[in-house]
Amino acid sequence: MKLGARILKTGIAIVLSLYLAYLLHSPSPVFAAIAAIFAIQPTIYRSYLTIIEQVQGNIIGAILAVVFVLLLGNHTIVIGLAAIIVITLNLKFKLENTIGLSLVTLISIMEAPGSDFITFAAIRFSTIMIGVFSAFIVNLVFMPPKYENKLYLKIGSTTEEIIRWIRLSIRHDYDHQLLKTDIGKLKENIKSIEQFYTMYKEERSYFKKNLLEKSRKLVVYRQMTIAARKGLDTLKRIHRFENELLLLPEPFKEAIQEQLDSLIYQHEQIMLQFIGKIPITTASPVEKVSTDKKLLFDLFLVHQKEFAADDDNQHLYHTMQIVASIIDYSEQVEHLDVLITSFHSFHHNEISIEEESNQ
């Protein structure tokens, strides 16, 4: 188990919030620590959004707590009713992420009213806000990891794994159960890529040049993700309809294998071109991606005519799915090639991926 940055930041935020609460002589510093746990975020931008939402949510919780105690007291049923209204208001104002801390604020204020209740409520509210601001400070001081590195390396490793399995699958040289397990893992990897993409997108750029470069990178990374997903779809079709592949005429099988070999090789080359490990070629994308979609389609039509009189067309339908997924995958790789070539025409030698950060 790795000690992630967010785990470390959470611990530091708790320490800082408790220290500040003790320093300011807060009677209940534990509430500052609880607030810090709720408020810690993986990126500075999310932390900024969180602090705005948490302030709003805590104000809602604090105001309702004061109103309910002054009007109805702090009976258990009253606290429950106030909690329902707090949740409703947070949902109404689209502050779903603040519901937990709003309820903490509400209960912490309502649970022990005394003769000087307003002062008590203000102190509790301030203590909780100490925790929120402590988390924000930690997010500012302890810079988040380079999500671009994590994003590219995750895309790269996932793409490599997909390509490796496609290469084995079209030769029918693999363990079925192992591939089935790995397909599930690859699906999870795609979800992780989406999360890293969102975090990288949320990172702020403060200079116009960096903003333009990042905007173009986002387009490229999005297409890399789409291409990887289409590759995974192709792999799933090959795995699911392996029997149909085996029953195809030999020329058709050989054509599928050759086209897929060419396609996954080109996909590998394009990924390396992006980070400058191999030079960008001057050939057009159509020339570089040598998948012959017309050949595959023509072979399928010939195959379709052979099965035209057959009442059971399941084999034909499954073959059509395989061919369609290969063509779709090919088109996405072609588009990725166009985007990367275009990117490098604007930004020369500006891709810096630290491979060791994946370890």
Tab-separated table of C-alpha atoms in Angstrom:
chain	number	residue	atom	x	y	z
A	1	MET	CA	0.000	0.000	0.000
A	2	LYS	CA	1.383	3.379	-1.046
A	3	LEU	CA	1.187	6.498	1.095
A	4	GLY	CA	-0.559	8.860	-1.299
A	5	ALA	CA	-0.312	12.635	-1.355
A	6	ARG	CA	-3.911	13.069	-0.234
A	7	ILE	CA	-3.386	10.823	2.798
A	8	LEU	CA	-0.336	12.846	3.785
A	9	LYS	CA	-2.122	16.154	3.229
A	10	THR	CA	-5.084	15.018	5.327
A	11	GLY	CA	-2.810	14.234	8.257
A	12	ILE	CA	-1.021	17.574	7.957
A	13	ALA	CA	-4.339	19.439	7.695
A	14	ILE	CA	-5.575	17.755	10.884
A	15	VAL	CA	-2.404	18.740	12.734
A	16	LEU	CA	-2.573	22.326	11.466
A	17	SER	CA	-6.266	22.719	12.293
A	18	LEU	CA	-5.784	21.367	15.816
A	19	TYR	CA	-2.749	23.585	16.354
A	20	LEU	CA	-4.589	26.716	15.214
A	21	ALA	CA	-7.635	25.815	17.291
A	22	TYR	CA	-5.478	25.363	20.406
A	23	LEU	CA	-3.609	28.566	19.591
A	24	LEU	CA	-6.890	30.485	19.406
A	25	HIS	CA	-8.123	28.802	22.615
A	26	SER	CA	-11.067	27.102	20.964
A	27	PRO	CA	-13.051	25.053	23.509
A	28	SER	CA	-13.647	22.229	21.000
A	29	PRO	CA	-10.647	21.898	18.644
A	30	VAL	CA	-11.822	18.469	17.509
A	31	PHE	CA	-14.421	20.139	15.274
A	32	ALA	CA	-11.645	21.940	13.407
A	33	ALA	CA	-9.977	18.597	12.706
A	34	ILE	CA	-13.261	17.090	11.496
A	35	ALA	CA	-13.796	20.032	9.154
A	36	ALA	CA	-10.255	19.671	7.779
A	37	ILE	CA	-10.952	16.033	6.910
A	38	PHE	CA	-14.046	17.029	4.932
A	39	ALA	CA	-12.331	19.928	3.164
A	40	ILE	CA	-9.083	18.367	1.900
A	41	GLN	CA	-9.010	18.022	-1.897
A	42	PRO	CA	-6.613	16.575	-4.502
A	43	THR	CA	-6.193	19.818	-6.491
A	44	ILE	CA	-5.916	23.522	-5.687
A	45	TYR	CA	-8.851	24.338	-7.940
A	46	ARG	CA	-11.089	21.820	-6.195
A	47	SER	CA	-9.910	23.176	-2.863
A	48	TYR	CA	-10.895	26.680	-3.958
A	49	LEU	CA	-14.350	25.484	-4.993
A	50	THR	CA	-14.674	23.477	-1.793
A	51	ILE	CA	-13.898	26.389	0.501
A	52	ILE	CA	-16.590	28.488	-1.201
A	53	GLU	CA	-19.127	25.684	-0.914
A	54	GLN	CA	-18.146	24.847	2.659
A	55	VAL	CA	-18.558	28.455	3.769
A	56	GLN	CA	-22.037	28.522	2.244
A	57	GLY	CA	-22.989	25.136	3.671
A	58	ASN	CA	-21.696	25.965	7.135
A	59	ILE	CA	-23.545	29.274	7.167
A	60	ILE	CA	-26.748	27.386	6.348
A	61	GLY	CA	-26.089	24.900	9.146
A	62	ALA	CA	-25.158	27.576	11.673
A	63	ILE	CA	-28.107	29.877	10.925
A	64	LEU	CA	-30.637	27.048	11.086
A	65	ALA	CA	-29.083	25.770	14.315
A	66	VAL	CA	-29.433	29.184	15.953
A	67	VAL	CA	-32.981	29.718	14.668
A	68	PHE	CA	-34.214	26.296	15.768
A	69	VAL	CA	-32.642	26.519	19.227
A	70	LEU	CA	-34.030	30.001	19.851
A	71	LEU	CA	-37.515	29.070	18.626
A	72	LEU	CA	-37.925	25.384	19.499
A	73	GLY	CA	-35.041	24.421	21.760
A	74	ASN	CA	-32.624	21.563	21.252
A	75	HIS	CA	-34.773	18.501	21.758
A	76	THR	CA	-33.633	15.414	19.869
A	77	ILE	CA	-36.620	15.587	17.522
A	78	VAL	CA	-35.929	19.265	16.843
A	79	ILE	CA	-32.323	18.464	15.901
A	80	GLY	CA	-33.541	15.763	13.522
A	81	LEU	CA	-36.043	18.143	11.920
A	82	ALA	CA	-33.348	20.806	11.532
A	83	ALA	CA	-31.035	18.241	9.927
A	84	ILE	CA	-33.702	17.375	7.352
A	85	ILE	CA	-34.092	21.039	6.440
A	86	VAL	CA	-30.309	21.525	6.223
A	87	ILE	CA	-30.016	18.596	3.820
A	88	THR	CA	-32.928	19.905	1.757
A	89	LEU	CA	-31.444	23.396	1.497
A	90	ASN	CA	-28.026	22.073	0.542
A	91	LEU	CA	-29.590	20.005	-2.214
A	92	LYS	CA	-31.681	22.979	-3.318
A	93	PHE	CA	-28.602	25.190	-3.640
A	94	LYS	CA	-26.587	22.369	-5.267
A	95	LEU	CA	-24.222	22.065	-2.318
A	96	GLU	CA	-24.368	18.276	-2.088
A	97	ASN	CA	-20.696	17.994	-1.163
A	98	THR	CA	-21.164	20.156	1.931
A	99	ILE	CA	-24.036	18.216	3.494
A	100	GLY	CA	-21.789	16.257	5.859
A	101	LEU	CA	-19.989	19.271	7.264
A	102	SER	CA	-23.203	21.330	7.379
A	103	LEU	CA	-24.725	18.665	9.604
A	104	VAL	CA	-21.620	18.645	11.799
A	105	THR	CA	-21.990	22.414	12.189
A	106	LEU	CA	-25.695	22.105	12.942
A	107	ILE	CA	-25.341	19.384	15.567
A	108	SER	CA	-22.242	20.889	17.196
A	109	ILE	CA	-24.106	24.159	17.743
A	110	MET	CA	-27.444	22.659	18.806
A	111	GLU	CA	-26.137	20.008	21.162
A	112	ALA	CA	-25.183	22.275	24.086
A	113	PRO	CA	-26.931	25.652	24.203
A	114	GLY	CA	-26.389	27.719	27.302
A	115	SER	CA	-27.143	31.146	28.590
A	116	ASP	CA	-24.755	32.735	26.087
A	117	PHE	CA	-25.887	30.649	23.145
A	118	ILE	CA	-25.130	33.124	20.341
A	119	THR	CA	-21.508	33.444	21.442
A	120	PHE	CA	-21.268	29.664	21.761
A	121	ALA	CA	-22.649	29.235	18.232
A	122	ALA	CA	-20.206	31.782	16.823
A	123	ILE	CA	-17.264	30.003	18.475
A	124	ARG	CA	-18.338	26.606	17.137
A	125	PHE	CA	-18.830	28.019	13.643
A	126	SER	CA	-15.425	29.721	13.769
A	127	THR	CA	-13.769	26.519	14.954
A	128	ILE	CA	-15.176	24.581	12.028
A	129	MET	CA	-14.073	27.283	9.596
A	130	ILE	CA	-10.551	27.023	11.042
A	131	GLY	CA	-10.523	23.432	9.820
A	132	VAL	CA	-11.804	24.402	6.375
A	133	PHE	CA	-9.175	27.113	5.938
A	134	SER	CA	-6.452	24.831	7.307
A	135	ALA	CA	-7.220	22.309	4.585
A	136	PHE	CA	-7.096	25.076	1.988
A	137	ILE	CA	-3.699	26.248	3.243
A	138	VAL	CA	-2.337	22.707	3.092
A	139	ASN	CA	-3.589	22.336	-0.480
A	140	LEU	CA	-1.838	25.574	-1.423
A	141	VAL	CA	1.474	24.809	0.281
A	142	PHE	CA	1.732	21.147	-0.608
A	143	MET	CA	1.411	21.211	-4.371
A	144	PRO	CA	-0.594	18.375	-5.887
A	145	PRO	CA	1.148	15.721	-7.989
A	146	LYS	CA	1.709	16.355	-11.671
A	147	TYR	CA	-1.510	14.969	-13.021
A	148	GLU	CA	-0.290	15.248	-16.602
A	149	ASN	CA	2.414	12.697	-15.803
A	150	LYS	CA	-0.065	10.417	-14.110
A	151	LEU	CA	-2.550	10.830	-16.954
A	152	TYR	CA	-0.133	10.069	-19.781
A	153	LEU	CA	1.527	7.175	-17.971
A	154	LYS	CA	-1.852	5.644	-17.165
A	155	ILE	CA	-2.991	6.021	-20.771
A	156	GLY	CA	0.325	4.620	-21.985
A	157	SER	CA	0.350	1.579	-19.710
A	158	THR	CA	-3.313	0.816	-20.418
A	159	THR	CA	-2.814	1.171	-24.172
A	160	GLU	CA	0.247	-1.092	-24.055
A	161	GLU	CA	-1.712	-3.741	-22.171
A	162	ILE	CA	-4.613	-3.561	-24.633
A	163	ILE	CA	-2.258	-3.808	-27.611
A	164	ARG	CA	-0.437	-6.759	-26.053
A	165	TRP	CA	-3.684	-8.645	-25.550
A	166	ILE	CA	-4.936	-7.858	-29.062
A	167	ARG	CA	-1.671	-9.168	-30.498
A	168	LEU	CA	-2.059	-12.413	-28.550
A	169	SER	CA	-5.791	-12.746	-29.181
A	170	ILE	CA	-5.646	-12.598	-32.968
A	171	ARG	CA	-3.130	-15.445	-32.823
A	172	HIS	CA	-5.317	-17.369	-30.355
A	173	ASP	CA	-2.337	-17.690	-28.048
A	174	TYR	CA	-3.644	-16.680	-24.636
A	175	ASP	CA	-5.320	-17.833	-21.435
A	176	HIS	CA	-9.064	-17.167	-21.662
A	177	GLN	CA	-9.645	-16.738	-17.953
A	178	LEU	CA	-6.653	-14.461	-17.542
A	179	LEU	CA	-7.818	-12.265	-20.419
A	180	LYS	CA	-11.314	-12.086	-18.956
A	181	THR	CA	-9.849	-10.928	-15.644
A	182	ASP	CA	-7.587	-8.402	-17.337
A	183	ILE	CA	-10.455	-6.943	-19.367
A	184	GLY	CA	-12.127	-6.082	-16.071
A	185	LYS	CA	-8.916	-4.436	-14.861
A	186	LEU	CA	-8.579	-2.514	-18.116
A	187	LYS	CA	-12.107	-1.159	-17.685
A	188	GLU	CA	-11.094	0.125	-14.252
A	189	ASN	CA	-7.968	1.646	-15.781
A	190	ILE	CA	-10.114	3.584	-18.249
A	191	LYS	CA	-12.117	4.959	-15.315
A	192	SER	CA	-8.874	5.989	-13.598
A	193	ILE	CA	-7.782	7.729	-16.788
A	194	GLU	CA	-11.024	9.713	-16.780
A	195	GLN	CA	-10.361	10.790	-13.186
A	196	PHE	CA	-6.779	11.851	-13.934
A	197	TYR	CA	-8.030	13.710	-17.006
A	198	THR	CA	-10.516	15.651	-14.886
A	199	MET	CA	-7.848	16.505	-12.316
A	200	TYR	CA	-5.404	17.624	-15.001
A	201	LYS	CA	-8.137	19.710	-16.597
A	202	GLU	CA	-8.775	21.407	-13.254
A	203	GLU	CA	-5.147	22.455	-12.840
A	204	ARG	CA	-4.876	26.188	-13.413
A	205	SER	CA	-2.653	27.788	-16.071
A	206	TYR	CA	-1.703	31.404	-15.423
A	207	PHE	CA	0.042	32.321	-18.688
A	208	LYS	CA	-1.575	32.558	-22.103
A	209	LYS	CA	1.085	30.390	-23.747
A	210	ASN	CA	0.616	27.646	-21.160
A	211	LEU	CA	-3.152	27.945	-21.446
A	212	LEU	CA	-3.084	27.391	-25.211
A	213	GLU	CA	-0.671	24.497	-24.885
A	214	LYS	CA	-2.757	22.870	-22.186
A	215	SER	CA	-5.959	23.314	-24.199
A	216	ARG	CA	-4.379	21.453	-27.094
A	217	LYS	CA	-3.000	18.784	-24.772
A	218	LEU	CA	-6.449	18.218	-23.324
A	219	VAL	CA	-7.783	17.524	-26.808
A	220	VAL	CA	-4.937	15.074	-27.465
A	221	TYR	CA	-5.339	13.291	-24.123
A	222	ARG	CA	-9.071	13.013	-24.648
A	223	GLN	CA	-8.484	11.388	-28.028
A	224	MET	CA	-5.853	9.076	-26.537
A	225	THR	CA	-8.471	7.938	-24.047
A	226	ILE	CA	-11.042	7.403	-26.789
A	227	ALA	CA	-8.542	5.412	-28.871
A	228	ALA	CA	-7.664	3.248	-25.863
A	229	ARG	CA	-11.348	2.652	-25.178
A	230	LYS	CA	-11.957	1.662	-28.806
A	231	GLY	CA	-8.976	-0.670	-28.623
A	232	LEU	CA	-10.496	-2.261	-25.538
A	233	ASP	CA	-13.833	-2.612	-27.345
A	234	THR	CA	-12.048	-4.391	-30.196
A	235	LEU	CA	-10.295	-6.688	-27.730
A	236	LYS	CA	-13.612	-7.552	-26.082
A	237	ARG	CA	-15.174	-8.380	-29.454
A	238	ILE	CA	-12.248	-10.620	-30.410
A	239	HIS	CA	-12.440	-12.389	-27.068
A	240	ARG	CA	-16.203	-12.775	-27.088
A	241	PHE	CA	-16.467	-13.946	-30.698
A	242	GLU	CA	-13.320	-16.036	-30.908
A	243	ASN	CA	-15.215	-19.007	-32.333
A	244	GLU	CA	-16.583	-16.856	-35.146
A	245	LEU	CA	-13.045	-15.758	-35.967
A	246	LEU	CA	-11.871	-19.349	-36.128
A	247	LEU	CA	-14.689	-20.240	-38.540
A	248	LEU	CA	-13.860	-17.459	-40.999
A	249	PRO	CA	-12.296	-18.323	-44.362
A	250	GLU	CA	-8.516	-18.307	-44.229
A	251	PRO	CA	-8.047	-15.175	-46.401
A	252	PHE	CA	-10.485	-13.273	-44.190
A	253	LYS	CA	-8.728	-14.392	-40.991
A	254	GLU	CA	-5.338	-13.445	-42.384
A	255	ALA	CA	-6.634	-10.047	-43.467
A	256	ILE	CA	-8.018	-9.328	-39.988
A	257	GLN	CA	-4.741	-10.352	-38.373
A	258	GLU	CA	-2.665	-8.256	-40.778
A	259	GLN	CA	-4.884	-5.209	-40.405
A	260	LEU	CA	-4.911	-5.423	-36.620
A	261	ASP	CA	-1.140	-5.928	-36.508
A	262	SER	CA	-0.709	-2.825	-38.628
A	263	LEU	CA	-3.201	-0.847	-36.561
A	264	ILE	CA	-1.775	-1.626	-33.128
A	265	TYR	CA	1.762	-1.020	-34.387
A	266	GLN	CA	0.696	2.392	-35.640
A	267	HIS	CA	-1.035	3.108	-32.336
A	268	GLU	CA	2.199	2.331	-30.491
A	269	GLN	CA	4.189	4.606	-32.797
A	270	ILE	CA	1.765	7.503	-32.383
A	271	MET	CA	1.954	7.302	-28.590
A	272	LEU	CA	5.751	7.459	-28.762
A	273	GLN	CA	5.658	10.331	-31.241
A	274	PHE	CA	3.714	12.427	-28.779
A	275	ILE	CA	6.529	12.415	-26.217
A	276	GLY	CA	9.225	12.746	-28.869
A	277	LYS	CA	10.702	9.244	-28.625
A	278	ILE	CA	10.337	8.830	-32.369
A	279	PRO	CA	10.153	11.640	-34.935
A	280	ILE	CA	6.941	12.879	-36.490
A	281	THR	CA	6.806	11.674	-40.098
A	282	THR	CA	5.684	13.878	-42.955
A	283	ALA	CA	3.385	11.273	-44.487
A	284	SER	CA	-0.312	11.949	-44.386
A	285	PRO	CA	-2.391	10.196	-41.708
A	286	VAL	CA	-4.045	8.053	-44.389
A	287	GLU	CA	-0.637	6.835	-45.565
A	288	LYS	CA	0.694	6.296	-42.061
A	289	VAL	CA	-2.262	4.308	-40.768
A	290	SER	CA	-2.223	1.439	-43.179
A	291	THR	CA	-5.400	-0.277	-42.015
A	292	ASP	CA	-7.253	-1.107	-45.206
A	293	LYS	CA	-10.846	-0.544	-44.163
A	294	LYS	CA	-12.103	-1.136	-47.695
A	295	LEU	CA	-10.423	-4.540	-47.829
A	296	LEU	CA	-12.027	-5.607	-44.560
A	297	PHE	CA	-15.416	-4.364	-45.664
A	298	ASP	CA	-15.181	-6.068	-49.064
A	299	LEU	CA	-14.177	-9.356	-47.454
A	300	PHE	CA	-17.113	-9.059	-45.094
A	301	LEU	CA	-19.496	-8.470	-48.014
A	302	VAL	CA	-18.170	-11.562	-49.756
A	303	HIS	CA	-18.595	-13.504	-46.540
A	304	GLN	CA	-22.098	-12.107	-46.141
A	305	LYS	CA	-23.126	-13.369	-49.578
A	306	GLU	CA	-21.977	-16.854	-48.647
A	307	PHE	CA	-24.296	-16.819	-45.621
A	308	ALA	CA	-27.179	-15.002	-47.323
A	309	ALA	CA	-29.271	-18.146	-47.642
A	310	ASP	CA	-28.531	-19.314	-44.112
A	311	ASP	CA	-31.423	-18.893	-41.676
A	312	ASP	CA	-29.078	-18.651	-38.702
A	313	ASN	CA	-27.166	-15.414	-39.198
A	314	GLN	CA	-25.663	-15.169	-35.715
A	315	HIS	CA	-22.211	-15.918	-37.063
A	316	LEU	CA	-22.586	-13.133	-39.616
A	317	TYR	CA	-23.811	-10.617	-37.046
A	318	HIS	CA	-20.898	-11.376	-34.759
A	319	THR	CA	-18.408	-11.079	-37.598
A	320	MET	CA	-19.929	-7.732	-38.499
A	321	GLN	CA	-19.325	-6.513	-34.931
A	322	ILE	CA	-15.661	-7.526	-35.115
A	323	VAL	CA	-15.120	-5.752	-38.427
A	324	ALA	CA	-17.020	-2.661	-37.271
A	325	SER	CA	-14.989	-2.410	-34.060
A	326	ILE	CA	-11.709	-2.677	-35.997
A	327	ILE	CA	-12.793	0.057	-38.416
A	328	ASP	CA	-13.945	2.290	-35.564
A	329	TYR	CA	-10.674	1.717	-33.696
A	330	SER	CA	-8.731	2.538	-36.868
A	331	GLU	CA	-10.580	5.814	-37.372
A	332	GLN	CA	-9.893	6.909	-33.801
A	333	VAL	CA	-6.182	6.128	-34.189
A	334	GLU	CA	-6.131	8.116	-37.433
A	335	HIS	CA	-7.739	11.059	-35.677
A	336	LEU	CA	-5.225	10.794	-32.831
A	337	ASP	CA	-2.418	10.893	-35.388
A	338	VAL	CA	-3.836	14.078	-36.902
A	339	LEU	CA	-4.137	15.748	-33.488
A	340	ILE	CA	-0.611	14.843	-32.378
A	341	THR	CA	0.889	16.006	-35.675
A	342	SER	CA	-1.025	19.263	-35.333
A	343	PHE	CA	0.062	19.669	-31.711
A	344	HIS	CA	3.739	19.291	-32.571
A	345	SER	CA	3.414	21.845	-35.340
A	346	PHE	CA	2.629	24.420	-32.631
A	347	HIS	CA	4.702	23.108	-29.718
A	348	HIS	CA	8.148	21.700	-30.414
A	349	ASN	CA	9.868	19.619	-27.739
A	350	GLU	CA	7.446	20.756	-25.057
A	351	ILE	CA	6.308	17.353	-23.815
A	352	SER	CA	7.985	16.362	-20.571
A	353	ILE	CA	6.796	13.118	-19.031
A	354	GLU	CA	8.685	11.794	-16.015
A	355	GLU	CA	8.471	8.036	-16.262
A	356	GLU	CA	9.743	7.463	-12.756
A	357	SER	CA	6.629	9.166	-11.342
A	358	ASN	CA	4.646	6.081	-12.235
A	359	GLN	CA	6.593	3.962	-9.811
